[in-house]
Coordinates of C-alpha atoms in Angstrom, one line a residue:
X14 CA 85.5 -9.0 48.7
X15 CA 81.8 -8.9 50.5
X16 CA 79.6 -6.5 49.2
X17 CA 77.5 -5.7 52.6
X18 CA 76.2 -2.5 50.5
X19 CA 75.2 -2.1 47.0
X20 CA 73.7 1.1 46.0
X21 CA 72.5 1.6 42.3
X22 CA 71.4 4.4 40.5
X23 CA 69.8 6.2 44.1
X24 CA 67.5 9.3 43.3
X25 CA 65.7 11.2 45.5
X26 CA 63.3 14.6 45.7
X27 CA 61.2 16.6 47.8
X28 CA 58.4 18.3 45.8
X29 CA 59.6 17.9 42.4
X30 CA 63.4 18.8 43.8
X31 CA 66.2 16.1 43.3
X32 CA 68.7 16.4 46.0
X33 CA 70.6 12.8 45.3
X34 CA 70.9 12.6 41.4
X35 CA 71.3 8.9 40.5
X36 CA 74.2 7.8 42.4
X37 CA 76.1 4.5 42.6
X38 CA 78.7 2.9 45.4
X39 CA 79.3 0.2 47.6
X40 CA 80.4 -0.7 51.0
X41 CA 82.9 -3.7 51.5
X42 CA 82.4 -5.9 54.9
X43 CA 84.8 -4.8 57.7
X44 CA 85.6 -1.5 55.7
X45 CA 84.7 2.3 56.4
X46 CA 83.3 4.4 53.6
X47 CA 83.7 8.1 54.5
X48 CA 81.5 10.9 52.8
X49 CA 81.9 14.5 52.7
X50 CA 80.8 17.2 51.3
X51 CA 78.9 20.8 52.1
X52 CA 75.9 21.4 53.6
X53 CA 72.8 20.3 51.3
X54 CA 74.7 18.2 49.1
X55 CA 72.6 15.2 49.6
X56 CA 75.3 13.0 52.0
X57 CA 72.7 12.8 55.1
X58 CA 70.0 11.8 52.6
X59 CA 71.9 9.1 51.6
X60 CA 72.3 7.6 54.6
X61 CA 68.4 8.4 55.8
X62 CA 67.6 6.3 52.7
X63 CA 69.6 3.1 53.8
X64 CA 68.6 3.5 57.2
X65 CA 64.9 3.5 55.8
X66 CA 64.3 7.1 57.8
X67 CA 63.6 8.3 54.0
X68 CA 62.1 6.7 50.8
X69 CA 63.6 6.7 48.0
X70 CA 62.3 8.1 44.2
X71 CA 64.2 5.5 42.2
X72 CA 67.1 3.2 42.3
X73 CA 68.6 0.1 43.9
X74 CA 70.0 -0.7 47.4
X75 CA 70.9 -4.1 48.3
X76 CA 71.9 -4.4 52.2
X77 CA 73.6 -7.8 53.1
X78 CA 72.6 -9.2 50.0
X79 CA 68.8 -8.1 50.5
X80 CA 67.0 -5.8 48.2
X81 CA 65.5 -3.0 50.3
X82 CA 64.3 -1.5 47.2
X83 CA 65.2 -2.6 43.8
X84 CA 64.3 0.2 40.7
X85 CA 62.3 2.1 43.3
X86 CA 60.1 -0.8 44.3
X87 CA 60.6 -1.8 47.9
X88 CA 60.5 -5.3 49.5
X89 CA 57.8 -6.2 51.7
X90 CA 57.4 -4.7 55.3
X91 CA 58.2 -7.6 57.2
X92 CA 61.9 -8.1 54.9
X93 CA 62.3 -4.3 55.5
X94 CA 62.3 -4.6 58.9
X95 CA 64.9 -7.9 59.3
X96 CA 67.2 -5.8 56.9
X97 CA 66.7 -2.7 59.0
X98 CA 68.0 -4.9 62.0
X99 CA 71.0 -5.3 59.9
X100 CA 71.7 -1.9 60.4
X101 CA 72.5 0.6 63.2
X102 CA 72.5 4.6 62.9
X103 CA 73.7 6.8 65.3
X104 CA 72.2 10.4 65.0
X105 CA 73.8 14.3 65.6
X106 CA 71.8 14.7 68.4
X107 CA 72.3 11.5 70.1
X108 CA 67.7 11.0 70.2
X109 CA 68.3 9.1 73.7
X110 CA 65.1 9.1 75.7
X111 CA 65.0 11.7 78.3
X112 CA 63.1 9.8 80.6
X113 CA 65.1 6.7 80.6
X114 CA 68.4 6.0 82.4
X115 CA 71.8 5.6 80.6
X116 CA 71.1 1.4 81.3
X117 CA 67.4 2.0 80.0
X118 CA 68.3 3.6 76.6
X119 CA 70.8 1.3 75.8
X120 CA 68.6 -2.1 77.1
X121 CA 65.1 -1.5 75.7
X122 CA 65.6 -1.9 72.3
X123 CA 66.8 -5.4 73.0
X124 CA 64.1 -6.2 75.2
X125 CA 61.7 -4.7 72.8
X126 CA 63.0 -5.2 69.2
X127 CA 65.0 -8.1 70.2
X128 CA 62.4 -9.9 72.6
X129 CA 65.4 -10.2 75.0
X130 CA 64.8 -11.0 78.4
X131 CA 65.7 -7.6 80.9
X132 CA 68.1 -9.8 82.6
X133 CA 70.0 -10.6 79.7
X134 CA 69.5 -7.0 78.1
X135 CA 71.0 -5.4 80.9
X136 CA 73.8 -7.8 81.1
X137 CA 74.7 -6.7 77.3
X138 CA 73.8 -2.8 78.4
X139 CA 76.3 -3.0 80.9
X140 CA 79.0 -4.5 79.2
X141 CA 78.6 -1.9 76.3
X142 CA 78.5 1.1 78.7
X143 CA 82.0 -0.4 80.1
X144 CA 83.6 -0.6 76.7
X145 CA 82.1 2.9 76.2
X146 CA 83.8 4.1 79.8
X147 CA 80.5 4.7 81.0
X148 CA 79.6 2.3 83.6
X149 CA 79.8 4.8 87.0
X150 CA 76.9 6.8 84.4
X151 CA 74.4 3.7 83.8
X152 CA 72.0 5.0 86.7
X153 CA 72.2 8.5 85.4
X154 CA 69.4 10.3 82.6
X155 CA 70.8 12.2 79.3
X156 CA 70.2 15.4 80.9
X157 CA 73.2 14.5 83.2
X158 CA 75.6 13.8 80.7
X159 CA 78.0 16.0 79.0
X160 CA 77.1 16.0 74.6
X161 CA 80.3 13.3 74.6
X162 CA 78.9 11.1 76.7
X163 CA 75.6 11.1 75.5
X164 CA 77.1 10.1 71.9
X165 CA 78.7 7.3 73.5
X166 CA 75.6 6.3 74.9
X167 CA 74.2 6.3 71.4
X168 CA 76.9 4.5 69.8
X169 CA 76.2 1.5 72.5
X170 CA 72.7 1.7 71.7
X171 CA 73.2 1.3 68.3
X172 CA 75.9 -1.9 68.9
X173 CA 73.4 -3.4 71.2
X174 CA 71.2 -4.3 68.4
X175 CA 74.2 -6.4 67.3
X176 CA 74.2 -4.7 63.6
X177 CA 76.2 -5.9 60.5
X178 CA 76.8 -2.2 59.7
X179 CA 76.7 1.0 61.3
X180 CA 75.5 4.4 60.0
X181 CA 77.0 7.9 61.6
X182 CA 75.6 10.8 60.6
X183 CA 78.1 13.8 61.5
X184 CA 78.5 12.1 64.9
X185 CA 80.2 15.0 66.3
X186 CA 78.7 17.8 64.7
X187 CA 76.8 18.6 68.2
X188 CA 79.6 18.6 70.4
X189 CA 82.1 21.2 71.6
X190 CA 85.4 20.5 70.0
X191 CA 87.1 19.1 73.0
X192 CA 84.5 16.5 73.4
X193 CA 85.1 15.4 69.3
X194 CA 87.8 13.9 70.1
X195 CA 86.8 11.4 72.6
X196 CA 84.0 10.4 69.9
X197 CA 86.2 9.8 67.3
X198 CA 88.4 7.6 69.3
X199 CA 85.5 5.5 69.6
X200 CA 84.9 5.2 66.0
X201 CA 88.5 4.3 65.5
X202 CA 88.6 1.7 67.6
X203 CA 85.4 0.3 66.5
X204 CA 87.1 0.5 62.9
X205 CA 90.2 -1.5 63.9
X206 CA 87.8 -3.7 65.0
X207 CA 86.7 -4.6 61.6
X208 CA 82.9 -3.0 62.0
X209 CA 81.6 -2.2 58.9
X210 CA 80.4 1.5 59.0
X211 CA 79.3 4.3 56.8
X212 CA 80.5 7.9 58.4
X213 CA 79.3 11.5 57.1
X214 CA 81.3 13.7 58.3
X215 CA 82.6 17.6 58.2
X216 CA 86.6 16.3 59.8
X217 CA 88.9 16.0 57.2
X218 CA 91.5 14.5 59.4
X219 CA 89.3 11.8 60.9
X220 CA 87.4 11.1 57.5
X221 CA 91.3 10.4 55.9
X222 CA 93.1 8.6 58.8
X223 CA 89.7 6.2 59.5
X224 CA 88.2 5.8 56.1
X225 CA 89.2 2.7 53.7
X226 CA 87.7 4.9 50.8
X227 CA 85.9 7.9 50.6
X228 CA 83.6 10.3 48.5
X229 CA 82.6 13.9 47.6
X230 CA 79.0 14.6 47.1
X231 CA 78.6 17.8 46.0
X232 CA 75.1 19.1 44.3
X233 CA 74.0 15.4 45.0
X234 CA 76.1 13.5 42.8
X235 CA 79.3 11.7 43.7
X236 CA 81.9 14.3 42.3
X237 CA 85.1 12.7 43.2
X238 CA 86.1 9.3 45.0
X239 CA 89.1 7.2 45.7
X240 CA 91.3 6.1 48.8
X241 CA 91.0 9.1 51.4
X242 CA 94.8 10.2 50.8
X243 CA 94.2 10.3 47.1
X244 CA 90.7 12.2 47.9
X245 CA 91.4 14.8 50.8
X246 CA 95.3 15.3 50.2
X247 CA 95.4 15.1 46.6
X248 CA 91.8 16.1 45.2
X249 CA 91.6 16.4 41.6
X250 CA 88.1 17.8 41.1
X251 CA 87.8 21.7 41.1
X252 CA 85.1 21.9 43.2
X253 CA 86.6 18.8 45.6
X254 CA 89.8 21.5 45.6
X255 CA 87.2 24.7 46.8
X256 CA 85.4 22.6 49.2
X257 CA 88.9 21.0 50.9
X258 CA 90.6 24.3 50.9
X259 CA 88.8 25.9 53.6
X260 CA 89.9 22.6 56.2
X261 CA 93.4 22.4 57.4
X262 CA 94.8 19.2 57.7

């Protein structure tokens, strides 16, 4: 099976402190690789390092067979940004642009990134914003949206740019709890439709009913990892056991 991700040996400090301790894994085209763990244990690290928002101290990652960075040495600019098109991340706190319109955010980074023309980035805008049930909101600004729709709106940003793989960082981690819901339905469908996608997240449920394979990062190493029923309802790992005993499922 494709190998879209390969991730060797990944370390990486702040001032002299290593919060992701030499970790390996992979990520399989069309599959969903969950990652949990408690706060500070290195999971949204990882995926600020693949999505190039942080450098890394040492290691490998390969991203559709391109080496972003092989034994800490990165590829040139102009490869790291044609594999960063590769990829799509969708943040907590949605980063829309306040001043744009729901159409805007989700156009101008295909007119500009792209080099789209703004009839034909529209066109695409508008199509995602119906698959996201957000059409009668295109003409509206973030401000105007409830925390929901505003993920939404960042999740057909980020599949505007047409990505091979897609990055959420606790997507739902903002929002009131009756709005998760309506985010993770998204997610799932966008699973079932094959989308390769790396998900840190802090719901159990979600992470074990969506994920094709999961891990535990606890202290920033991988602590435990397996198919998500073997992981969440069947840890083996002490410290995977403390960590899942304070979710219900």
């Amino acid at each position: 099976m494709e190998e879209i991700i390969k991730v060797t040996r990944l370390r990486k400090s702040f001032d002299g402190n290593e919060i992701i301790k030499g970790i390996d894994f992979s990520l399989h085209k069309g599959k969903v690789l969950g990652i949990i763990g408690p706060s500070g244990s290195g999971k949204s690290t990882v995926l600020r390092c693949l999505s190039q928002l942080e450098t890394v101290t040492d290691g490998t990652i390969e991203i559709c067979h391109k080496n972003l960075v092989k034994d800490g040495i990165y590829c040139s600019k102009q490869e790291a940004r044609e594999i960063a098109l590769k990829t799509g991340l969708v943040f907590q706190n949605f980063n829309l642009f306040p001043h744009m319109s729901v159409l805007q955010n989700v156009a101008d980074a295909q007119i500009h990134v792209l080099k789209k023309s703004k009839e034909e980035a529209y066109e695409t805008a508008k199509k995602l914003l119906a698959r996201m049930n957000l059409s009668e909101r295109a003409d509206f600004y973030p401000c105007q949206l409830s925390g929901g729709q505003q993920q939404r709106v960042s999740i057909a940003r980020a599949l505007a740019l047409n990505p091979e793989v897609l990055f959420f960082d606790e997507p739902t981690s903002a929002l009131d709890p009756e709005l998760t819901g309506e985010i993770l339905a998204v997610i799932r469908d966008l699973a079932s439709t094959k989308m390769s996608m790396v998900i840190v997240t802090h719901e159990m449920a979600f992470a074990r009913d969506t994920s094709d394979y999961i891990f535990f990062m606890d202290g920033g190493v991988i602590v435990e990892e397996g198919k998500p029923e073997s992981v969440i309802s069947n840890p083996q790992n002490d410290r995977t056991k403390a960590f899942l005993s304070r979710f219900s499922s």
